[in-house]
mmCIF file of C-alpha atoms in Angstrom:
data_model
loop_
_atom_site.group_PDB
_atom_site.id
_atom_site.type_symbol
_atom_site.label_atom_id
_atom_site.label_comp_id
_atom_site.label_asym_id
_atom_site.label_seq_id
_atom_site.Cartn_x
_atom_site.Cartn_y
_atom_site.Cartn_z
ATOM 1 C CA GLY A 1 71.323 100.027 132.012
ATOM 2 C CA ASN A 2 71.597 103.738 132.659
ATOM 3 C CA SER A 3 74.662 104.992 134.483
ATOM 4 C CA VAL A 4 76.488 108.175 135.421
ATOM 5 C CA THR A 5 80.238 108.552 135.827
ATOM 6 C CA GLN A 6 81.690 111.498 137.722
ATOM 7 C CA MET A 7 85.281 112.501 138.244
ATOM 8 C CA GLU A 8 86.732 111.087 141.431
ATOM 9 C CA GLY A 9 87.214 113.484 144.281
ATOM 10 C CA PRO A 10 88.005 115.040 146.508
ATOM 11 C CA VAL A 11 88.632 118.346 144.781
ATOM 12 C CA THR A 12 90.346 121.116 146.741
ATOM 13 C CA LEU A 13 90.468 124.669 145.393
ATOM 14 C CA SER A 14 91.321 128.120 146.625
ATOM 15 C CA GLU A 15 88.631 130.778 146.729
ATOM 16 C CA GLU A 16 87.978 132.421 143.338
ATOM 17 C CA ALA A 17 89.447 129.472 141.408
ATOM 18 C CA PHE A 18 87.698 127.976 138.374
ATOM 19 C CA LEU A 19 85.780 124.759 138.951
ATOM 20 C CA THR A 20 85.042 121.907 136.574
ATOM 21 C CA ILE A 21 83.517 118.623 137.673
ATOM 22 C CA ASN A 22 83.254 116.156 134.817
ATOM 23 C CA CYS A 23 80.178 114.020 134.302
ATOM 24 C CA THR A 24 79.423 111.553 131.526
ATOM 25 C CA TYR A 25 76.441 109.295 131.155
ATOM 26 C CA THR A 26 75.164 106.168 129.466
ATOM 27 C CA ALA A 27 71.477 106.021 128.651
ATOM 28 C CA THR A 28 69.060 105.070 125.933
ATOM 29 C CA GLY A 29 66.991 107.784 124.342
ATOM 30 C CA TYR A 30 67.054 111.329 125.638
ATOM 31 C CA PRO A 31 67.353 111.495 129.412
ATOM 32 C CA SER A 32 67.035 114.599 131.535
ATOM 33 C CA LEU A 33 70.253 115.553 133.340
ATOM 34 C CA PHE A 34 70.697 117.109 136.758
ATOM 35 C CA TRP A 35 73.266 118.369 139.214
ATOM 36 C CA TYR A 36 72.446 118.077 142.902
ATOM 37 C CA VAL A 37 74.409 119.543 145.809
ATOM 38 C CA GLN A 38 74.632 118.198 149.349
ATOM 39 C CA TYR A 39 75.984 120.585 151.968
ATOM 40 C CA PRO A 40 77.457 119.019 155.130
ATOM 41 C CA GLY A 41 74.789 117.407 157.287
ATOM 42 C CA GLU A 42 71.973 118.278 154.884
ATOM 43 C CA GLY A 43 69.847 116.631 152.236
ATOM 44 C CA LEU A 44 70.194 116.961 148.481
ATOM 45 C CA GLN A 45 69.175 120.147 146.697
ATOM 46 C CA LEU A 46 68.616 120.490 142.987
ATOM 47 C CA LEU A 47 71.299 122.828 141.645
ATOM 48 C CA LEU A 48 70.451 122.863 137.941
ATOM 49 C CA LYS A 49 69.005 120.741 135.173
ATOM 50 C CA ALA A 50 68.778 120.318 131.403
ATOM 51 C CA THR A 51 66.109 118.325 129.621
ATOM 52 C CA LYS A 52 67.328 118.217 126.012
ATOM 53 C CA ALA A 53 70.484 118.362 123.960
ATOM 54 C CA ASP A 54 72.341 121.697 123.923
ATOM 55 C CA ASP A 55 70.296 123.031 126.849
ATOM 56 C CA LYS A 56 72.332 124.912 129.420
ATOM 57 C CA GLY A 57 71.278 124.753 133.042
ATOM 58 C CA SER A 58 72.486 127.495 135.379
ATOM 59 C CA ASN A 59 72.032 128.557 138.990
ATOM 60 C CA LYS A 60 74.086 130.413 141.633
ATOM 61 C CA GLY A 61 76.932 130.947 139.167
ATOM 62 C CA PHE A 62 77.118 127.241 138.259
ATOM 63 C CA GLU A 63 76.348 126.046 134.770
ATOM 64 C CA ALA A 64 76.334 122.836 132.754
ATOM 65 C CA THR A 65 75.539 122.119 129.098
ATOM 66 C CA TYR A 66 73.824 118.938 127.879
ATOM 67 C CA ARG A 67 76.153 117.555 125.197
ATOM 68 C CA LYS A 68 74.589 114.579 123.471
ATOM 69 C CA GLU A 69 77.494 114.047 121.074
ATOM 70 C CA THR A 70 79.900 113.503 123.980
ATOM 71 C CA THR A 71 77.231 112.245 126.448
ATOM 72 C CA SER A 72 78.473 114.774 128.965
ATOM 73 C CA PHE A 73 77.083 117.305 131.439
ATOM 74 C CA HIS A 74 80.126 118.905 133.065
ATOM 75 C CA LEU A 75 79.583 121.331 135.947
ATOM 76 C CA GLU A 76 81.487 124.632 135.874
ATOM 77 C CA LYS A 77 81.789 127.759 137.976
ATOM 78 C CA GLY A 78 84.051 130.666 137.197
ATOM 79 C CA SER A 79 84.910 131.701 140.747
ATOM 80 C CA VAL A 80 84.195 129.405 143.685
ATOM 81 C CA GLN A 81 83.544 130.547 147.242
ATOM 82 C CA VAL A 82 84.139 128.859 150.580
ATOM 83 C CA SER A 83 80.359 128.424 150.852
ATOM 84 C CA ASP A 84 80.417 126.195 147.741
ATOM 85 C CA SER A 85 82.150 123.455 149.739
ATOM 86 C CA ALA A 86 79.832 120.459 149.429
ATOM 87 C CA VAL A 87 79.344 117.140 147.645
ATOM 88 C CA TYR A 88 78.093 117.452 144.066
ATOM 89 C CA PHE A 89 76.103 114.700 142.346
ATOM 90 C CA CYS A 90 75.416 114.336 138.654
ATOM 91 C CA ALA A 91 72.219 112.430 137.864
ATOM 92 C CA LEU A 92 70.030 111.371 134.997
ATOM 93 C CA ARG A 93 66.396 110.478 134.651
ATOM 94 C CA SER A 94 65.432 108.410 131.651
ATOM 95 C CA GLN A 95 62.279 108.683 129.626
ATOM 96 C CA GLY A 96 59.576 106.128 130.161
ATOM 97 C CA GLY A 97 59.917 102.958 132.176
ATOM 98 C CA SER A 98 60.375 103.484 135.870
ATOM 99 C CA GLU A 99 61.911 106.950 135.376
ATOM 100 C CA LYS A 100 64.106 106.573 138.398
ATOM 101 C CA LEU A 101 66.875 109.091 139.103
ATOM 102 C CA VAL A 102 70.306 107.489 138.746
ATOM 103 C CA PHE A 103 73.197 109.206 140.518
ATOM 104 C CA GLY A 104 76.917 109.365 140.018
ATOM 105 C CA LYS A 105 79.105 108.618 143.034
ATOM 106 C CA GLY A 106 79.467 112.259 144.017
ATOM 107 C CA THR A 107 82.433 114.609 144.068
ATOM 108 C CA LYS A 108 83.443 116.313 147.281
ATOM 109 C CA LEU A 109 84.565 119.914 146.802
ATOM 110 C CA THR A 110 86.476 121.828 149.453
ATOM 111 C CA VAL A 111 87.167 125.527 148.896
ATOM 112 C CA ASN A 112 89.823 127.113 151.097
ATOM 113 C CA PRO A 113 89.954 130.837 151.873
ATOM 114 C CA ASP B 1 56.499 124.873 155.107
ATOM 115 C CA THR B 2 58.815 121.918 154.607
ATOM 116 C CA ALA B 3 58.144 120.292 151.224
ATOM 117 C CA VAL B 4 59.388 116.781 152.067
ATOM 118 C CA SER B 5 59.725 116.007 155.741
ATOM 119 C CA GLN B 6 61.195 112.907 157.348
ATOM 120 C CA THR B 7 61.131 111.772 160.936
ATOM 121 C CA PRO B 8 63.171 111.071 162.897
ATOM 122 C CA LYS B 9 66.305 112.907 161.819
ATOM 123 C CA TYR B 10 68.529 110.601 163.883
ATOM 124 C CA LEU B 11 67.856 107.030 164.927
ATOM 125 C CA VAL B 12 70.214 104.939 167.045
ATOM 126 C CA THR B 13 69.103 101.394 167.794
ATOM 127 C CA GLN B 14 70.407 97.975 168.639
ATOM 128 C CA MET B 15 70.836 95.065 166.264
ATOM 129 C CA GLY B 16 67.723 92.953 165.936
ATOM 130 C CA ASN B 17 65.274 95.771 166.647
ATOM 131 C CA ASP B 18 62.449 96.876 164.338
ATOM 132 C CA LYS B 19 62.163 100.557 163.430
ATOM 133 C CA SER B 20 60.185 102.847 161.136
ATOM 134 C CA ILE B 21 60.987 106.063 159.321
ATOM 135 C CA LYS B 22 58.166 108.337 158.222
ATOM 136 C CA CYS B 23 58.001 110.627 155.205
ATOM 137 C CA GLU B 24 55.429 113.178 154.122
ATOM 138 C CA GLN B 25 55.318 115.566 151.175
ATOM 139 C CA ASN B 26 53.048 118.565 150.688
ATOM 140 C CA LEU B 27 53.936 119.238 147.060
ATOM 141 C CA GLY B 28 51.078 117.280 145.518
ATOM 142 C CA HIS B 29 53.548 114.988 143.748
ATOM 143 C CA ASP B 30 52.358 111.597 142.553
ATOM 144 C CA THR B 31 55.575 109.655 143.081
ATOM 145 C CA MET B 32 57.668 109.090 146.208
ATOM 146 C CA TYR B 33 60.961 107.306 146.729
ATOM 147 C CA TRP B 34 63.353 105.923 149.310
ATOM 148 C CA TYR B 35 67.094 106.174 148.713
ATOM 149 C CA LYS B 36 69.946 104.835 150.818
ATOM 150 C CA GLN B 37 73.215 106.772 151.100
ATOM 151 C CA ASP B 38 76.155 104.754 152.344
ATOM 152 C CA SER B 39 79.248 105.959 154.186
ATOM 153 C CA LYS B 40 80.948 106.791 150.867
ATOM 154 C CA LYS B 41 78.023 109.047 149.918
ATOM 155 C CA PHE B 42 76.801 106.666 147.198
ATOM 156 C CA LEU B 43 73.045 107.017 146.611
ATOM 157 C CA LYS B 44 71.001 103.992 145.614
ATOM 158 C CA ILE B 45 67.271 103.808 145.045
ATOM 159 C CA MET B 46 65.374 101.326 147.177
ATOM 160 C CA PHE B 47 61.686 101.806 146.422
ATOM 161 C CA SER B 48 59.319 103.988 144.465
ATOM 162 C CA TYR B 49 55.556 104.426 144.810
ATOM 163 C CA ASN B 50 53.234 106.144 142.388
ATOM 164 C CA ASN B 51 49.827 107.011 143.785
ATOM 165 C CA LYS B 52 50.195 104.378 146.507
ATOM 166 C CA GLU B 53 51.274 101.692 144.018
ATOM 167 C CA LEU B 54 54.744 100.135 144.231
ATOM 168 C CA ILE B 55 56.555 100.667 140.931
ATOM 169 C CA ILE B 56 60.221 100.192 141.810
ATOM 170 C CA ASN B 57 61.561 97.583 144.176
ATOM 171 C CA GLU B 58 65.309 97.290 143.789
ATOM 172 C CA THR B 59 67.314 94.450 145.239
ATOM 173 C CA VAL B 60 66.625 95.202 148.869
ATOM 174 C CA PRO B 61 66.402 92.635 151.689
ATOM 175 C CA ASN B 62 62.799 91.778 152.478
ATOM 176 C CA ARG B 63 63.423 93.061 156.016
ATOM 177 C CA PHE B 64 62.711 96.460 154.435
ATOM 178 C CA SER B 65 59.038 97.102 153.781
ATOM 179 C CA PRO B 66 57.654 100.369 152.434
ATOM 180 C CA LYS B 67 54.088 101.424 153.115
ATOM 181 C CA SER B 68 52.146 104.190 151.408
ATOM 182 C CA PRO B 69 48.802 104.936 153.103
ATOM 183 C CA ASP B 70 48.153 107.780 150.642
ATOM 184 C CA LYS B 71 50.096 109.548 147.923
ATOM 185 C CA ALA B 72 51.462 112.143 150.363
ATOM 186 C CA HIS B 73 53.059 109.594 152.685
ATOM 187 C CA LEU B 74 55.651 106.872 152.247
ATOM 188 C CA ASN B 75 56.970 105.131 155.343
ATOM 189 C CA LEU B 76 59.836 102.666 155.620
ATOM 190 C CA HIS B 77 59.752 99.842 158.132
ATOM 191 C CA ILE B 78 62.864 97.813 158.837
ATOM 192 C CA ASN B 79 62.784 94.499 160.698
ATOM 193 C CA SER B 80 65.648 92.776 162.464
ATOM 194 C CA LEU B 81 68.105 95.605 161.975
ATOM 195 C CA GLU B 82 71.696 94.713 161.106
ATOM 196 C CA LEU B 83 74.942 96.658 161.430
ATOM 197 C CA GLY B 84 75.095 97.029 157.634
ATOM 198 C CA ASP B 85 71.802 98.911 157.641
ATOM 199 C CA SER B 86 73.580 101.904 159.161
ATOM 200 C CA ALA B 87 73.288 104.689 156.582
ATOM 201 C CA VAL B 88 71.417 107.866 155.776
ATOM 202 C CA TYR B 89 67.986 107.221 154.285
ATOM 203 C CA PHE B 90 66.446 109.880 152.075
ATOM 204 C CA CYS B 91 62.850 110.230 151.068
ATOM 205 C CA ALA B 92 62.033 112.125 147.866
ATOM 206 C CA SER B 93 59.073 113.006 145.687
ATOM 207 C CA SER B 94 58.637 114.037 142.074
ATOM 208 C CA GLN B 95 56.367 114.769 139.192
ATOM 209 C CA PRO B 96 56.813 113.090 135.811
ATOM 210 C CA GLN B 97 59.761 112.950 133.467
ATOM 211 C CA GLY B 98 61.843 116.058 133.021
ATOM 212 C CA TYR B 99 61.633 117.142 136.592
ATOM 213 C CA GLY B 100 64.075 116.501 139.369
ATOM 214 C CA TYR B 101 63.252 115.104 142.748
ATOM 215 C CA THR B 102 62.663 117.041 145.947
ATOM 216 C CA PHE B 103 64.501 115.379 148.810
ATOM 217 C CA GLY B 104 63.891 115.303 152.528
ATOM 218 C CA SER B 105 66.716 116.160 154.892
ATOM 219 C CA GLY B 106 67.497 112.517 155.608
ATOM 220 C CA THR B 107 67.378 110.099 158.535
ATOM 221 C CA ARG B 108 70.733 108.984 159.889
ATOM 222 C CA LEU B 109 70.268 105.416 161.106
ATOM 223 C CA THR B 110 72.972 103.937 163.322
ATOM 224 C CA VAL B 111 72.721 100.295 164.331
ATOM 225 C CA VAL B 112 74.896 99.320 167.284
#
C-alpha cells in the first residue's frame, strides 16, 4: 500500500539556520504530494503541494520538489524563524481508488532565538 | 467564516459514556473525513464520506459510527468510550484528486 516516511525528529535549529526535512514515499502511479504544518494547539494547515514530477511547491519561504526518480519530496527553507516552530507532516494522495491522504509520522521542529 | 468547523473543541468524559463530535464545512466540498491523531502525533484516517455515502471505513472499532445527514456535515458518535479513545480527532473535507484537504481545528477527547 501507499506509505510516507519522514525523518525522525525532533529537529532543533537556531534562528536563520537552513532547514531540510526528508520525505520519501511509496505509491503506485503518480500521487500528489503535500506538506502540512501543525502549530501548537492548532489543526493542520496545507503548507505546499506538488501534483506531478519535477513540480516545485513553495509557500512562506518553504519549498519542496517532487522527485519521481528518488520518490522524494524533501522540505527546505533557507532561513528559519522562531515562528516556524511546529510539527511538519509529509503526505501523499494517490490517484483513483479511495484517494485518501496518507501521512508520514510528522517531524517536530523547534527554532531557538 | 470558518471553512471546516468542529464542536466541541475539548471533551472530557468518563469511561463507558457515549459522546458525539460534530463537523460542518462551508466549502462546497463533496468528500469529508475523520482522522485520529494519537499522543505521538500520528494521523490515521478513520472514515470518509462522499456525498453522504461511506467510501472509506478503516479498521475502527464498531463503537465508532459516523453519520452524514448531508454533504456539508459529518458527525462522529462514539459509544462506550474507553481510555484508549483519548486523542485529538480531526475532521477534514476535500475536492477530488490533486487537491489537499482542509482540516478543522480538532477535538481533544480525554476519557477518564
